[in-house]
GROMACS .gro file of C-alpha atoms in nm:
model
  356
    1MET     CA    1  -3.695   5.603   6.131
    2ASP     CA    2  -3.982   5.740   6.327
    3THR     CA    3  -4.089   6.035   6.105
    4GLU     CA    4  -4.404   5.863   5.986
    5GLU     CA    5  -4.511   5.827   6.370
    6LYS     CA    6  -4.442   6.196   6.433
    7ASP     CA    7  -4.616   6.338   6.109
    8PRO     CA    8  -4.985   6.251   6.041
    9HIS     CA    9  -4.970   6.372   5.682
   10LEU     CA   10  -4.661   6.182   5.603
   11HIS     CA   11  -4.803   5.869   5.774
   12THR     CA   12  -5.115   5.892   5.567
   13VAL     CA   13  -4.956   5.935   5.230
   14ALA     CA   14  -4.696   5.666   5.306
   15CYS     CA   15  -4.968   5.409   5.409
   16LYS     CA   16  -5.169   5.499   5.099
   17ARG     CA   17  -4.859   5.424   4.888
   18ARG     CA   18  -4.800   5.101   5.052
   19LEU     CA   19  -5.163   4.981   5.085
   20ALA     CA   20  -5.207   5.036   4.701
   21LEU     CA   21  -4.953   4.772   4.662
   22THR     CA   22  -5.008   4.516   4.962
   23GLY     CA   23  -5.410   4.560   4.929
   24LEU     CA   24  -5.401   4.361   4.594
   25PRO     CA   25  -5.417   3.984   4.600
   26TRP     CA   26  -5.133   3.798   4.493
   27THR     CA   27  -5.069   3.481   4.301
   28ILE     CA   28  -4.805   3.266   4.160
   29ALA     CA   29  -4.814   3.201   3.776
   30SER     CA   30  -4.652   2.933   3.590
   31ALA     CA   31  -4.353   3.013   3.389
   32ALA     CA   32  -4.527   2.847   3.097
   33GLU     CA   33  -4.781   3.134   3.081
   34LYS     CA   34  -4.505   3.396   3.017
   35LEU     CA   35  -4.205   3.221   2.883
   36PRO     CA   36  -4.239   3.021   2.553
   37GLY     CA   37  -4.054   2.701   2.497
   38VAL     CA   38  -4.034   2.581   2.866
   39ASP     CA   39  -4.143   2.256   2.976
   40GLN     CA   40  -4.512   2.323   3.068
   41THR     CA   41  -4.542   2.021   3.303
   42LEU     CA   42  -4.234   2.110   3.494
   43ALA     CA   43  -4.333   2.480   3.494
   44ASP     CA   44  -4.672   2.412   3.619
   45GLU     CA   45  -4.556   2.161   3.893
   46ALA     CA   46  -4.308   2.439   4.007
   47ALA     CA   47  -4.581   2.690   4.028
   48HIS     CA   48  -4.799   2.450   4.224
   49TYR     CA   49  -4.504   2.376   4.467
   50CYS     CA   50  -4.417   2.742   4.527
   51ARG     CA   51  -4.807   2.823   4.570
   52THR     CA   52  -4.858   2.565   4.818
   53ALA     CA   53  -4.527   2.651   5.007
   54LEU     CA   54  -4.615   3.024   5.043
   55ALA     CA   55  -4.985   2.936   5.135
   56ASP     CA   56  -4.848   2.723   5.438
   57LEU     CA   57  -4.636   3.042   5.562
   58GLU     CA   58  -4.845   3.225   5.835
   59SER     CA   59  -4.585   3.509   5.820
   60PHE     CA   60  -4.560   3.546   5.446
   61GLU     CA   61  -4.841   3.834   5.448
   62ASP     CA   62  -4.644   4.020   5.719
   63THR     CA   63  -4.335   3.978   5.518
   64LEU     CA   64  -4.485   4.145   5.207
   65GLN     CA   65  -4.587   4.424   5.442
   66HIS     CA   66  -4.250   4.467   5.580
   67LEU     CA   67  -4.079   4.463   5.232
   68SER     CA   68  -4.326   4.750   5.121
   69LEU     CA   69  -4.146   4.974   5.389
   70ALA     CA   70  -3.860   4.966   5.127
   71LEU     CA   71  -4.057   5.231   4.941
   72GLY     CA   72  -3.957   5.465   5.210
   73ARG     CA   73  -3.633   5.346   5.332
   74ASN     CA   74  -3.521   5.192   4.990
   75ILE     CA   75  -3.428   4.873   5.156
   76ALA     CA   76  -3.601   4.588   5.322
   77ILE     CA   77  -3.467   4.253   5.412
   78ALA     CA   78  -3.636   3.927   5.525
   79GLU     CA   79  -3.469   3.596   5.622
   80LEU     CA   80  -3.553   3.256   5.471
   81VAL     CA   81  -3.570   3.000   5.760
   82TRP     CA   82  -3.500   2.642   5.602
   83GLU     CA   83  -3.558   2.300   5.772
   84ALA     CA   84  -3.332   2.027   5.654
   85SER     CA   85  -3.484   1.674   5.625
   86SER     CA   86  -3.330   1.346   5.507
   87THR     CA   87  -3.405   1.429   5.143
   88ASP     CA   88  -3.442   1.799   5.100
   89LEU     CA   89  -3.474   2.152   5.243
   90ARG     CA   90  -3.826   2.291   5.337
   91LEU     CA   91  -3.898   2.646   5.375
   92VAL     CA   92  -4.083   2.696   5.718
   93ALA     CA   93  -4.064   3.070   5.775
   94VAL     CA   94  -3.996   3.399   5.634
   95GLN     CA   95  -3.871   3.638   5.906
   96PRO     CA   96  -3.860   4.020   5.867
   97VAL     CA   97  -3.502   4.179   5.960
   98ASP     CA   98  -3.525   4.470   6.173
   99PHE     CA   99  -3.392   4.785   5.996
  100THR     CA  100  -3.169   4.864   6.300
  101ARG     CA  101  -2.976   4.542   6.206
  102ILE     CA  102  -2.899   4.650   5.840
  103THR     CA  103  -2.548   4.799   5.775
  104PHE     CA  104  -2.322   4.822   5.461
  105ASP     CA  105  -1.979   4.724   5.391
  106ASP     CA  106  -1.713   4.930   5.222
  107CYS     CA  107  -1.857   4.856   4.875
  108ASP     CA  108  -2.222   4.948   4.982
  109ASN     CA  109  -2.331   4.592   4.993
  110PRO     CA  110  -2.595   4.529   5.269
  111SER     CA  111  -2.506   4.322   5.566
  112VAL     CA  112  -2.697   4.210   5.871
  113LEU     CA  113  -2.564   4.250   6.228
  114THR     CA  114  -2.577   3.922   6.441
  115ARG     CA  115  -2.489   3.845   6.803
  116ASP     CA  116  -2.160   3.698   6.686
  117HIS     CA  117  -2.091   3.987   6.454
  118PRO     CA  118  -2.248   4.288   6.609
  119LEU     CA  119  -2.010   4.546   6.432
  120HIS     CA  120  -1.970   4.471   6.059
  121GLY     CA  121  -2.241   4.198   6.027
  122ILE     CA  122  -2.248   3.907   5.790
  123GLU     CA  123  -2.255   3.883   5.424
  124LEU     CA  124  -2.590   3.793   5.279
  125PRO     CA  125  -2.550   3.416   5.146
  126PRO     CA  126  -2.768   3.317   4.855
  127ALA     CA  127  -3.103   3.160   4.902
  128LYS     CA  128  -3.110   3.289   5.259
  129PHE     CA  129  -3.232   3.642   5.252
  130ILE     CA  130  -3.485   3.857   5.043
  131VAL     CA  131  -3.343   4.203   4.973
  132HIS     CA  132  -3.566   4.458   4.825
  133THR     CA  133  -3.419   4.778   4.701
  134PRO     CA  134  -3.705   4.932   4.471
  135HIS     CA  135  -3.539   5.259   4.402
  136ALA     CA  136  -3.167   5.159   4.373
  137ALA     CA  137  -3.096   5.246   4.022
  138GLY     CA  138  -2.745   5.296   4.110
  139GLY     CA  139  -2.527   5.444   4.408
  140HIS     CA  140  -2.560   5.351   4.764
  141PRO     CA  141  -2.897   5.174   4.839
  142MET     CA  142  -3.003   5.421   5.115
  143ARG     CA  143  -2.998   5.724   4.887
  144GLY     CA  144  -3.317   5.639   4.682
  145GLY     CA  145  -3.591   5.610   4.958
  146LEU     CA  146  -3.882   5.844   4.945
  147LEU     CA  147  -3.818   5.918   5.323
  148ARG     CA  148  -3.492   6.072   5.229
  149ALA     CA  149  -3.671   6.283   4.950
  150THR     CA  150  -3.921   6.421   5.205
  151ALA     CA  151  -3.667   6.451   5.503
  152PHE     CA  152  -3.642   6.836   5.433
  153ALA     CA  153  -4.012   6.889   5.419
  154TYR     CA  154  -4.063   6.693   5.737
  155LEU     CA  155  -3.810   6.900   5.922
  156GLY     CA  156  -3.931   7.223   5.782
  157LYS     CA  157  -4.291   7.137   5.896
  158ARG     CA  158  -4.179   7.029   6.227
  159LEU     CA  159  -4.000   7.366   6.291
  160THR     CA  160  -4.285   7.561   6.141
  161LEU     CA  161  -4.539   7.367   6.390
  162LYS     CA  162  -4.310   7.464   6.685
  163ASP     CA  163  -4.295   7.818   6.597
  164TRP     CA  164  -4.679   7.821   6.518
  165LEU     CA  165  -4.734   7.690   6.858
  166ILE     CA  166  -4.515   7.951   7.015
  167TYR     CA  167  -4.686   8.210   6.824
  168ALA     CA  168  -5.034   8.094   6.934
  169GLU     CA  169  -4.916   8.082   7.304
  170VAL     CA  170  -4.767   8.444   7.291
  171PHE     CA  171  -4.983   8.635   7.050
  172GLY     CA  172  -5.304   8.423   7.073
  173MET     CA  173  -5.414   8.602   7.398
  174PRO     CA  174  -5.432   8.964   7.503
  175VAL     CA  175  -5.115   9.138   7.633
  176ARG     CA  176  -5.187   9.259   8.005
  177VAL     CA  177  -5.038   9.596   8.093
  178ALA     CA  178  -5.032   9.751   8.438
  179ARG     CA  179  -4.958  10.124   8.489
  180TYR     CA  180  -4.857  10.225   8.835
  181ASP     CA  181  -4.809  10.544   9.015
  182SER     CA  182  -4.462  10.694   9.029
  183SER     CA  183  -4.467  10.663   9.412
  184ALA     CA  184  -4.516  10.299   9.399
  185THR     CA  185  -4.243  10.113   9.607
  186ALA     CA  186  -4.043   9.817   9.478
  187GLU     CA  187  -4.274   9.588   9.690
  188GLU     CA  188  -4.582   9.734   9.530
  189LYS     CA  189  -4.433   9.673   9.185
  190SER     CA  190  -4.348   9.323   9.263
  191GLU     CA  191  -4.689   9.253   9.387
  192VAL     CA  192  -4.850   9.401   9.059
  193MET     CA  193  -4.627   9.180   8.851
  194ARG     CA  194  -4.728   8.867   9.044
  195MET     CA  195  -5.102   8.946   8.995
  196LEU     CA  196  -5.047   9.022   8.641
  197LYS     CA  197  -4.895   8.670   8.603
  198SER     CA  198  -5.181   8.514   8.782
  199LEU     CA  199  -5.426   8.676   8.544
  200GLY     CA  200  -5.303   8.451   8.266
  201ALA     CA  201  -5.438   8.140   8.469
  202ASN     CA  202  -5.710   8.295   8.700
  203ALA     CA  203  -5.828   8.587   8.489
  204ALA     CA  204  -5.908   8.741   8.818
  205ALA     CA  205  -5.705   8.986   9.044
  206MET     CA  206  -5.741   9.269   9.280
  207PHE     CA  207  -5.545   9.608   9.231
  208SER     CA  208  -5.559   9.942   9.419
  209ARG     CA  209  -5.709  10.265   9.231
  210ALA     CA  210  -5.355  10.370   9.167
  211VAL     CA  211  -5.289  10.091   8.919
  212ASP     CA  212  -5.421  10.111   8.553
  213ILE     CA  213  -5.481   9.780   8.395
  214GLN     CA  214  -5.534   9.738   8.006
  215PHE     CA  215  -5.561   9.438   7.790
  216ILE     CA  216  -5.423   9.495   7.433
  217GLU     CA  217  -5.546   9.247   7.178
  218ALA     CA  218  -5.260   9.058   7.012
  219GLY     CA  219  -5.214   9.095   6.629
  220GLN     CA  220  -5.481   9.341   6.584
  221GLY     CA  221  -5.463   9.525   6.258
  222LYS     CA  222  -5.160   9.307   6.115
  223ALA     CA  223  -5.156   9.030   5.870
  224PRO     CA  224  -5.214   8.694   5.972
  225PRO     CA  225  -4.908   8.463   6.026
  226PRO     CA  226  -4.767   8.256   5.727
  227TYR     CA  227  -4.758   7.936   5.930
  228PRO     CA  228  -5.084   7.762   5.771
  229GLN     CA  229  -4.978   7.830   5.430
  230LEU     CA  230  -4.635   7.698   5.491
  231VAL     CA  231  -4.763   7.389   5.638
  232ASP     CA  232  -4.993   7.324   5.349
  233PHE     CA  233  -4.704   7.378   5.083
  234LEU     CA  234  -4.497   7.118   5.286
  235ASN     CA  235  -4.786   6.868   5.298
  236ARG     CA  236  -4.826   6.904   4.919
  237GLU     CA  237  -4.462   6.848   4.870
  238MET     CA  238  -4.482   6.523   5.078
  239SER     CA  239  -4.804   6.414   4.865
  240LYS     CA  240  -4.610   6.495   4.547
  241ALA     CA  241  -4.308   6.273   4.651
  242TRP     CA  242  -4.499   5.962   4.764
  243LEU     CA  243  -4.819   5.978   4.535
  244GLY     CA  244  -4.707   6.186   4.245
  245GLN     CA  245  -5.017   6.411   4.300
  246THR     CA  246  -5.227   6.605   4.567
  247LEU     CA  247  -5.582   6.573   4.470
  248THR     CA  248  -5.634   6.237   4.653
  249THR     CA  249  -5.516   6.390   4.984
  250GLU     CA  250  -5.604   6.767   4.958
  251THR     CA  251  -5.873   6.983   4.775
  252PRO     CA  252  -5.786   7.321   4.866
  253GLY     CA  253  -6.086   7.554   4.815
  254LEU     CA  254  -6.267   7.238   4.663
  255GLY     CA  255  -6.080   7.326   4.346
  256GLY     CA  256  -5.967   7.091   4.078
  257THR     CA  257  -6.119   6.975   3.739
  258TYR     CA  258  -6.222   6.645   3.612
  259ALA     CA  259  -5.947   6.639   3.362
  260ALA     CA  260  -5.695   6.703   3.638
  261SER     CA  261  -5.845   6.431   3.868
  262LYS     CA  262  -5.801   6.191   3.580
  263ILE     CA  263  -5.440   6.290   3.508
  264HIS     CA  264  -5.371   6.251   3.894
  265ASP     CA  265  -5.548   5.918   3.903
  266ARG     CA  266  -5.325   5.789   3.604
  267VAL     CA  267  -5.021   5.910   3.785
  268ARG     CA  268  -5.114   5.706   4.081
  269LYS     CA  269  -5.180   5.406   3.880
  270ASP     CA  270  -4.834   5.437   3.709
  271LEU     CA  271  -4.671   5.438   4.036
  272ARG     CA  272  -4.858   5.135   4.161
  273ALA     CA  273  -4.763   4.954   3.843
  274ASP     CA  274  -4.400   5.037   3.902
  275ASP     CA  275  -4.417   4.925   4.258
  276ILE     CA  276  -4.584   4.588   4.160
  277ARG     CA  277  -4.315   4.525   3.899
  278LYS     CA  278  -4.035   4.584   4.143
  279GLU     CA  279  -4.176   4.386   4.419
  280ALA     CA  280  -4.247   4.086   4.169
  281ARG     CA  281  -3.898   4.102   4.046
  282THR     CA  282  -3.753   4.091   4.413
  283ILE     CA  283  -3.980   3.790   4.509
  284ARG     CA  284  -3.907   3.586   4.207
  285ARG     CA  285  -3.535   3.640   4.233
  286ASP     CA  286  -3.496   3.593   4.616
  287LEU     CA  287  -3.777   3.362   4.700
  288LEU     CA  288  -3.928   3.167   4.412
  289ALA     CA  289  -3.604   3.092   4.243
  290PRO     CA  290  -3.445   2.920   4.555
  291LEU     CA  291  -3.758   2.726   4.628
  292THR     CA  292  -3.772   2.598   4.273
  293LYS     CA  293  -3.408   2.525   4.218
  294LEU     CA  294  -3.381   2.360   4.560
  295LYS     CA  295  -3.667   2.117   4.466
  296PHE     CA  296  -3.638   2.059   4.105
  297GLY     CA  297  -3.301   2.155   4.004
  298SER     CA  298  -3.107   2.448   3.862
  299ASN     CA  299  -3.276   2.430   3.519
  300ALA     CA  300  -3.638   2.424   3.637
  301PRO     CA  301  -3.850   2.727   3.505
  302VAL     CA  302  -3.912   2.967   3.802
  303PRO     CA  303  -4.257   3.072   3.834
  304PHE     CA  304  -4.372   3.441   3.848
  305PHE     CA  305  -4.506   3.648   4.138
  306SER     CA  306  -4.774   3.879   4.036
  307ARG     CA  307  -5.053   4.099   4.177
  308SER     CA  308  -5.416   4.106   4.041
  309ILE     CA  309  -5.534   4.463   3.967
  310ASP     CA  310  -5.826   4.346   3.754
  311PRO     CA  311  -6.174   4.391   3.932
  312PRO     CA  312  -6.316   4.078   4.053
  313ARG     CA  313  -6.572   3.926   3.813
  314SER     CA  314  -6.913   3.782   3.908
  315ILE     CA  315  -6.969   3.415   3.854
  316ASP     CA  316  -7.211   3.492   3.564
  317GLU     CA  317  -6.965   3.730   3.381
  318LEU     CA  318  -6.696   3.469   3.415
  319VAL     CA  319  -6.904   3.161   3.287
  320THR     CA  320  -6.997   3.389   2.991
  321LEU     CA  321  -6.637   3.476   2.932
  322LEU     CA  322  -6.516   3.113   2.949
  323ASP     CA  323  -6.796   2.990   2.701
  324ALA     CA  324  -6.704   3.255   2.453
  325ALA     CA  325  -6.350   3.192   2.480
  326ARG     CA  326  -6.380   2.805   2.467
  327ASN     CA  327  -6.659   2.728   2.238
  328ARG     CA  328  -6.672   3.063   2.002
  329LEU     CA  329  -6.319   3.127   1.969
  330GLY     CA  330  -6.160   2.784   2.045
  331LEU     CA  331  -5.914   2.906   2.280
  332THR     CA  332  -5.732   2.694   2.532
  333ILE     CA  333  -5.764   2.813   2.878
  334PRO     CA  334  -5.532   2.683   3.148
  335THR     CA  335  -5.686   2.489   3.441
  336GLU     CA  336  -5.489   2.672   3.698
  337TRP     CA  337  -5.625   3.001   3.585
  338ILE     CA  338  -5.982   2.876   3.587
  339HIS     CA  339  -5.934   2.770   3.953
  340ARG     CA  340  -5.786   3.105   4.056
  341GLN     CA  341  -6.076   3.305   3.914
  342LEU     CA  342  -6.332   3.086   4.072
  343GLY     CA  343  -6.160   3.055   4.403
  344ILE     CA  344  -6.179   2.677   4.384
  345PRO     CA  345  -5.851   2.496   4.506
  346GLN     CA  346  -5.728   2.244   4.275
  347GLU     CA  347  -5.746   1.877   4.357
  348GLN     CA  348  -5.415   1.772   4.531
  349GLN     CA  349  -5.185   1.535   4.376
  350PRO     CA  350  -5.136   1.202   4.543
  351SER     CA  351  -4.799   1.175   4.690
  352ASP     CA  352  -4.564   0.870   4.621
  353PRO     CA  353  -4.587   0.589   4.869
  354ALA     CA  354  -4.309   0.567   5.110
  355PRO     CA  355  -4.040   0.317   5.004
  356LYS     CA  356  -4.059  -0.010   5.212
   0.00000   0.00000   0.00000
């Protein structure tokens, strides 16, 4: 859908909603940090393996950007590209699937069109595709996207802008009226009409004394057209659908209160938290689970994908926090967490020597 490309306001609010998610740093957390009772050694090893595998993928950030488009379309698909070796399968790329290749079968299950199956597509095999449907609580996956919710506002705004431009063209300039004498011939009337039309471009003409020219100002003494108010209303509807509020995109009359802005900011954070939770669920189910199970077996604990929304701490603040947690409270701090907070990579574990 090219609606975002044709509507600047819709493009702005859609990008703001997506950037609130994709602009956050991501990380892979060990399952031992969130699930009690799992094998911590195996969980940490699986998390380290997934973190390394995704860090080696140059296209992974682009894939996350592509998956965020599901906020508007309610579906986005990416293909996992595996490379087979003599011992296992290695993930070498994650390729976004163009939306024009997505179709649905009779049971509303998504399929992907290929060269060999250009009509009905192929079923999505496990461990091969990431399918992100953030709003699909039930029913057809295409019915929950925000672009569908704002389609009527988009169409109404386009028609309003079209009428507004026609109004500006017709009524935005004075009406040119010429009165001619009753004895004027048909040739003289045609000449007067031709010269009146030329006034719209040249603004200069020559008439005989028998012709009376008047310029009547358009819209004089009448109420202004309703087009600006209608466009503003439709823009606010789009903002509410995508952002849950309007104060971050428009401040009509510089209105609004501090309390209202705090409520609107809270709504925005609630939407971001929901987007983060749904993205993490999809990535863990369709990407981290295949990576973990193909490498460590079906019983290995699957790590978690998460976004960091905490403001970055300075080194001094972090050292003070670690000192208090370790020496005063006696807490055990995972080494991986410390490395992530400091931005220092962990020491690579030596690989086993190849058998002779």
